[in-house]
Amino acid sequence: MDYLAGLNPQQRAAVENTQGPAMIVAGAGSGKTRVITYRVAHLIEKGVDAFNILVLTFTNKASKDMRERISKVVGPEAKNLWMGTFHSVFAKILRVEAEKIGYPSNFTIYDTDDSKSLIRAILREMQLDDKLYNANFVYNRISSAKNNLVSHVEYMQSAEIQAEDLSNKRPMLGVIYETYTKRCFKAGAMDFDDLLFKTNVLLKNHPDVLNKYQQKFKYLMVDEYQDTNFSQYTIVKKLAAAYQNICVVGDDAQSIYGFRGANIQNILNFEKDYPDLKVYKLEQNYRSTQNIVEVANSIIANNKNQLEKNVFSENESGDRIKVSRAFTDNEEGKIVAEAIVQDRSSNGLNYNDFAILYRTNAQSRAMEEALRKLSVPYKIYGGLSFYQRKEIKDLIAYFRLTFNPSDEEAIKRVINYPRRGLGDTTVDKIIVAADQHNITMWKVIQDPQKYIAGRIANQLNDFAMLIKSFQAESKKLDAYETALYISQHSGILKELHTDDSIEGRSRYENIQELLNGIKEFAEREDIEDRSLAIFMQDIALLTNDDREDDKLKDTVSMMTIHSAKGLEFKNVFVVGLEENLFPSQMSLNSRTDLEEERRLFYVAITRAEKKLTLTYATSRYRWGTLTNCEPSRFISEINAKYLELETVKAPKTSIGSDSFDGERRSWSQQRDSDSFSKPKPSVSGTATSVSARPKNTMLPTAHIPTPGFRPDAANAFQNGMEVEHEKFGFGKIINLEGTLPDVKATVFFQGLGNKQLLLKFAKLRIVK
């Protein structure tokens, strides 16, 4: 029982009391992970069979870390735990029980791109305006319905929902939802939301299955319970109903995923579901200095809707929190970069002791430029995932077809890659034939002469034989050998190997890296099933929060605050603290949304261990226009005694009405100035004339293309990609509209603003 010795009284009580419903309210930095892992270990030490314990997390990384910690206490028995993310655990159950709800056990899991691609295809077939029925909007609408357990049938039958869609001039949303659902079913595919939605259907319609898993999971633990949605809440409640040995862990002050459907009421009202609930409050923060904790407390105290707790720290008082005012976003970047260089030098720190957190990804640009100028190494998190790169998705589409040839999105992706004379016209013919005969695309491809006239039948036969050869080999070979065979015989390796451009070599290396990862997976000894199908399921279920561990790399971390949840750094910079940016303009219409923004700020503050700096700019480029900015209301909510204000020397041409003497002023002096009174009505969006541009903000110069500049094909581009244009320079794709070959991209170029370009003529090169 040595593992109990290091726990404080509240932690120990939460670990030792394992019977009945319990809620552990874990403040930031309070040792939550230690309590969860020791509680599970304690159950096993007391004789509970590990097979009867279910632990649900929100990231694969969290479950992996917990399992490793538990194994240090109980040994190999930790391998027998059912532990993982909601999606991975219930995908595993659905594989076993799929036939009961009409799905094959080898169903494909569609990622967001697959789902949106299918939605775009449906919009084209229905001849709907893709501006009014934007694929992103439609996808989010369907996702929201599923997370609230509203089926397409209930959606169509709800007078309230139909009236809402009609008032929004989108009366066909229900029909799109129905068509999307049927097409996924026909393709033997589930999207992310289906993994929870279909689990609810399974447990509701099959009492025998519900009873089976209630008896199996006699003890349930749910991490980050404040982030659960209605669908997750319902599954957990059903599974725990028999024994009620349910323990949820979370912090309502860190509930920041309302936009994903998370419902903070799940944790706030947990006691209503379980009147015999025992509540354990972990209030001692072991991570941060006293000043940082007090600042966080003073912020979150402004929220009315919260669980009562008193977070405290017994660490050193620490430095006061620095608030730095800049005149432009570029100046803000310079302040942060120079502070990192100085702190690292004077305090003997590493670059990986620093993190820069921002509200939106667009803010990274000014920070990147400033860090580069001072040769500070950095890494941005939350960019394009390795598994979202085109060449990776292409090869994985072949893997998917090998195990589920009905997967229509995979067919459409690779039927003509590498090119084999089966273009869009052929694909359209296959789709029409499949719809007319109510069969899958694969059945048409297998027997093309029966459904499609003309010479393309031979090419379709060849493609079908290729996929069948992959299926045959997969039954004889392990995961790595199967993947290598497919990559070689599909033609992808040859296609990329013959492309001697920098991008071509990079894509070829990415394929090699994927194969290396599969080789590593095939040699693992800690899992029973090391098939390629299981590898594909694992990567399909990776979340945005499952980032690679770069702690060993000495780089400054840059990320959105949402991505930073669960992490900690010695020194943290929270940048862009301005009205309409943070809090977001979208959050100012209701108290509920504003309180979530405040919780987001609380999360940002509590990532810091030793030093916290807050920055804002009085002007910022937004969508290519220089706008005046007001400091965030959140700054004025902090108790002044914990803060230290710094300003930088103003440029000769001031922006707005403020002028500064360039000297450091005390916080009390600053609070007396107008800019830190209650926020004024925002003037964001008001253009500042070029004559008022600060002298240190350079106008764009002519762009010199990167040596060996070679544009990418129009079908290679995705939203969020960073690109280079021969004339306009470097930019970022913020929107894609239309269908190939007439896809139109909206690209934001620094200093030039938004440009709309037809991809087939634009000559853009993918940077990353």
mmCIF file of N, CA and C in Angstrom, residues 655-704:
data_model
loop_
_atom_site.group_PDB
_atom_site.id
_atom_site.type_symbol
_atom_site.label_atom_id
_atom_site.label_comp_id
_atom_site.label_asym_id
_atom_site.label_seq_id
_atom_site.Cartn_x
_atom_site.Cartn_y
_atom_site.Cartn_z
ATOM 1 N N ILE A 655 -1.579 54.942 -33.232
ATOM 2 C CA ILE A 655 -2.792 54.356 -33.793
ATOM 3 C C ILE A 655 -3.905 54.584 -32.795
ATOM 4 N N GLY A 656 -5.032 55.098 -33.250
ATOM 5 C CA GLY A 656 -6.117 55.377 -32.327
ATOM 6 C C GLY A 656 -5.793 56.619 -31.521
ATOM 7 N N SER A 657 -6.388 56.744 -30.335
ATOM 8 C CA SER A 657 -6.236 57.964 -29.546
ATOM 9 C C SER A 657 -5.198 57.846 -28.455
ATOM 10 N N ASP A 658 -4.609 56.654 -28.255
ATOM 11 C CA ASP A 658 -3.670 56.455 -27.155
ATOM 12 C C ASP A 658 -2.288 56.968 -27.502
ATOM 13 N N SER A 659 -1.611 57.534 -26.542
ATOM 14 C CA SER A 659 -0.196 57.859 -26.696
ATOM 15 C C SER A 659 0.508 57.459 -25.424
ATOM 16 N N PHE A 660 1.791 57.106 -25.527
ATOM 17 C CA PHE A 660 2.517 56.561 -24.395
ATOM 18 C C PHE A 660 3.882 57.205 -24.309
ATOM 19 N N ASP A 661 4.415 57.250 -23.115
ATOM 20 C CA ASP A 661 5.744 57.833 -22.949
ATOM 21 C C ASP A 661 6.830 56.794 -23.004
ATOM 22 N N GLY A 662 6.458 55.514 -23.195
ATOM 23 C CA GLY A 662 7.452 54.461 -23.335
ATOM 24 C C GLY A 662 8.025 53.990 -22.019
ATOM 25 N N GLU A 663 7.641 54.583 -20.900
ATOM 26 C CA GLU A 663 8.178 54.161 -19.610
ATOM 27 C C GLU A 663 7.234 53.155 -18.973
ATOM 28 N N ARG A 664 7.776 52.306 -18.101
ATOM 29 C CA ARG A 664 6.950 51.356 -17.367
ATOM 30 C C ARG A 664 6.111 52.119 -16.356
ATOM 31 N N ARG A 665 4.816 51.797 -16.288
ATOM 32 C CA ARG A 665 3.950 52.438 -15.317
ATOM 33 C C ARG A 665 3.370 51.381 -14.395
ATOM 34 N N SER A 666 3.006 51.787 -13.197
ATOM 35 C CA SER A 666 2.443 50.829 -12.256
ATOM 36 C C SER A 666 1.038 50.454 -12.690
ATOM 37 N N TRP A 667 0.585 49.303 -12.169
ATOM 38 C CA TRP A 667 -0.761 48.863 -12.533
ATOM 39 C C TRP A 667 -1.813 49.852 -12.046
ATOM 40 N N SER A 668 -1.631 50.430 -10.869
ATOM 41 C CA SER A 668 -2.635 51.353 -10.345
ATOM 42 C C SER A 668 -2.768 52.572 -11.240
ATOM 43 N N GLN A 669 -1.640 53.051 -11.777
ATOM 44 C CA GLN A 669 -1.700 54.171 -12.714
ATOM 45 C C GLN A 669 -2.469 53.771 -13.964
ATOM 46 N N GLN A 670 -2.173 52.570 -14.440
ATOM 47 C CA GLN A 670 -2.807 52.138 -15.675
ATOM 48 C C GLN A 670 -4.302 51.946 -15.491
ATOM 49 N N ARG A 671 -4.713 51.447 -14.346
ATOM 50 C CA ARG A 671 -6.143 51.199 -14.123
ATOM 51 C C ARG A 671 -6.935 52.492 -14.107
ATOM 52 N N ASP A 672 -6.246 53.605 -13.819
ATOM 53 C CA ASP A 672 -6.928 54.891 -13.823
ATOM 54 C C ASP A 672 -7.174 55.412 -15.225
ATOM 55 N N SER A 673 -6.473 54.823 -16.218
ATOM 56 C CA SER A 673 -6.640 55.299 -17.593
ATOM 57 C C SER A 673 -7.892 54.700 -18.204
ATOM 58 N N ASP A 674 -8.399 55.345 -19.246
ATOM 59 C CA ASP A 674 -9.658 54.926 -19.862
ATOM 60 C C ASP A 674 -9.607 53.516 -20.398
ATOM 61 N N SER A 675 -8.433 53.108 -20.902
ATOM 62 C CA SER A 675 -8.373 51.839 -21.618
ATOM 63 C C SER A 675 -8.607 50.637 -20.731
ATOM 64 N N PHE A 676 -8.523 50.802 -19.406
ATOM 65 C CA PHE A 676 -8.784 49.663 -18.530
ATOM 66 C C PHE A 676 -10.035 49.839 -17.699
ATOM 67 N N SER A 677 -10.872 50.768 -18.069
ATOM 68 C CA SER A 677 -12.199 50.806 -17.483
ATOM 69 C C SER A 677 -13.016 49.717 -18.159
ATOM 70 N N LYS A 678 -14.292 49.629 -17.841
ATOM 71 C CA LYS A 678 -15.103 48.583 -18.476
ATOM 72 C C LYS A 678 -15.052 48.732 -19.983
ATOM 73 N N PRO A 679 -15.013 47.627 -20.709
ATOM 74 C CA PRO A 679 -14.823 47.687 -22.161
ATOM 75 C C PRO A 679 -15.820 48.611 -22.838
ATOM 76 N N LYS A 680 -15.294 49.407 -23.749
ATOM 77 C CA LYS A 680 -16.139 50.286 -24.551
ATOM 78 C C LYS A 680 -16.707 49.478 -25.708
ATOM 79 N N PRO A 681 -17.732 50.028 -26.381
ATOM 80 C CA PRO A 681 -18.208 49.340 -27.593
ATOM 81 C C PRO A 681 -17.066 49.139 -28.559
ATOM 82 N N SER A 682 -16.976 47.931 -29.128
ATOM 83 C CA SER A 682 -15.837 47.595 -29.975
ATOM 84 C C SER A 682 -15.817 48.420 -31.243
ATOM 85 N N VAL A 683 -14.617 48.803 -31.655
ATOM 86 C CA VAL A 683 -14.454 49.457 -32.948
ATOM 87 C C VAL A 683 -13.745 48.529 -33.913
ATOM 88 N N SER A 684 -13.663 47.248 -33.534
ATOM 89 C CA SER A 684 -13.037 46.280 -34.426
ATOM 90 C C SER A 684 -13.788 46.247 -35.744
ATOM 91 N N GLY A 685 -13.035 46.222 -36.798
ATOM 92 C CA GLY A 685 -13.654 46.217 -38.113
ATOM 93 C C GLY A 685 -13.567 47.576 -38.778
ATOM 94 N N THR A 686 -13.173 48.612 -38.007
ATOM 95 C CA THR A 686 -13.000 49.935 -38.588
ATOM 96 C C THR A 686 -11.615 50.038 -39.182
ATOM 97 N N ALA A 687 -11.524 50.322 -40.448
ATOM 98 C CA ALA A 687 -10.231 50.361 -41.117
ATOM 99 C C ALA A 687 -9.441 51.574 -40.699
ATOM 100 N N THR A 688 -8.144 51.393 -40.486
ATOM 101 C CA THR A 688 -7.247 52.500 -40.225
ATOM 102 C C THR A 688 -6.541 52.832 -41.522
ATOM 103 N N SER A 689 -6.440 54.101 -41.830
ATOM 104 C CA SER A 689 -5.856 54.489 -43.110
ATOM 105 C C SER A 689 -4.398 54.101 -43.185
ATOM 106 N N VAL A 690 -3.900 53.989 -44.418
ATOM 107 C CA VAL A 690 -2.504 53.613 -44.619
ATOM 108 C C VAL A 690 -1.574 54.639 -43.995
ATOM 109 N N SER A 691 -2.001 55.893 -43.987
ATOM 110 C CA SER A 691 -1.137 56.929 -43.417
ATOM 111 C C SER A 691 -0.927 56.741 -41.936
ATOM 112 N N ALA A 692 -1.892 56.040 -41.274
ATOM 113 C CA ALA A 692 -1.755 55.803 -39.838
ATOM 114 C C ALA A 692 -1.003 54.524 -39.534
ATOM 115 N N ARG A 693 -0.534 53.814 -40.573
ATOM 116 C CA ARG A 693 0.188 52.571 -40.359
ATOM 117 C C ARG A 693 1.480 52.840 -39.598
ATOM 118 N N PRO A 694 1.789 52.068 -38.545
ATOM 119 C CA PRO A 694 3.030 52.283 -37.814
ATOM 120 C C PRO A 694 4.228 52.174 -38.748
ATOM 121 N N LYS A 695 5.253 52.947 -38.480
ATOM 122 C CA LYS A 695 6.406 52.956 -39.372
ATOM 123 C C LYS A 695 7.162 51.633 -39.365
ATOM 124 N N ASN A 696 6.973 50.840 -38.295
ATOM 125 C CA ASN A 696 7.696 49.573 -38.259
ATOM 126 C C ASN A 696 6.882 48.437 -38.865
ATOM 127 N N THR A 697 5.716 48.760 -39.466
ATOM 128 C CA THR A 697 4.939 47.753 -40.172
ATOM 129 C C THR A 697 5.185 47.935 -41.653
ATOM 130 N N MET A 698 5.934 47.030 -42.275
ATOM 131 C CA MET A 698 6.346 47.198 -43.666
ATOM 132 C C MET A 698 5.230 46.829 -44.626
ATOM 133 N N LEU A 699 5.139 47.582 -45.703
ATOM 134 C CA LEU A 699 4.230 47.220 -46.776
ATOM 135 C C LEU A 699 4.788 45.998 -47.501
ATOM 136 N N PRO A 700 3.903 45.176 -48.091
ATOM 137 C CA PRO A 700 4.393 43.969 -48.764
ATOM 138 C C PRO A 700 5.297 44.310 -49.937
ATOM 139 N N THR A 701 6.349 43.522 -50.096
ATOM 140 C CA THR A 701 7.272 43.700 -51.214
ATOM 141 C C THR A 701 7.037 42.594 -52.225
ATOM 142 N N ALA A 702 7.652 42.733 -53.403
ATOM 143 C CA ALA A 702 7.490 41.710 -54.441
ATOM 144 C C ALA A 702 8.004 40.372 -53.942
ATOM 145 N N HIS A 703 7.262 39.312 -54.243
ATOM 146 C CA HIS A 703 7.640 37.988 -53.759
ATOM 147 C C HIS A 703 8.573 37.286 -54.748
ATOM 148 N N ILE A 704 9.617 36.704 -54.197
ATOM 149 C CA ILE A 704 10.541 35.890 -55.008
ATOM 150 C C ILE A 704 10.239 34.432 -54.716
#
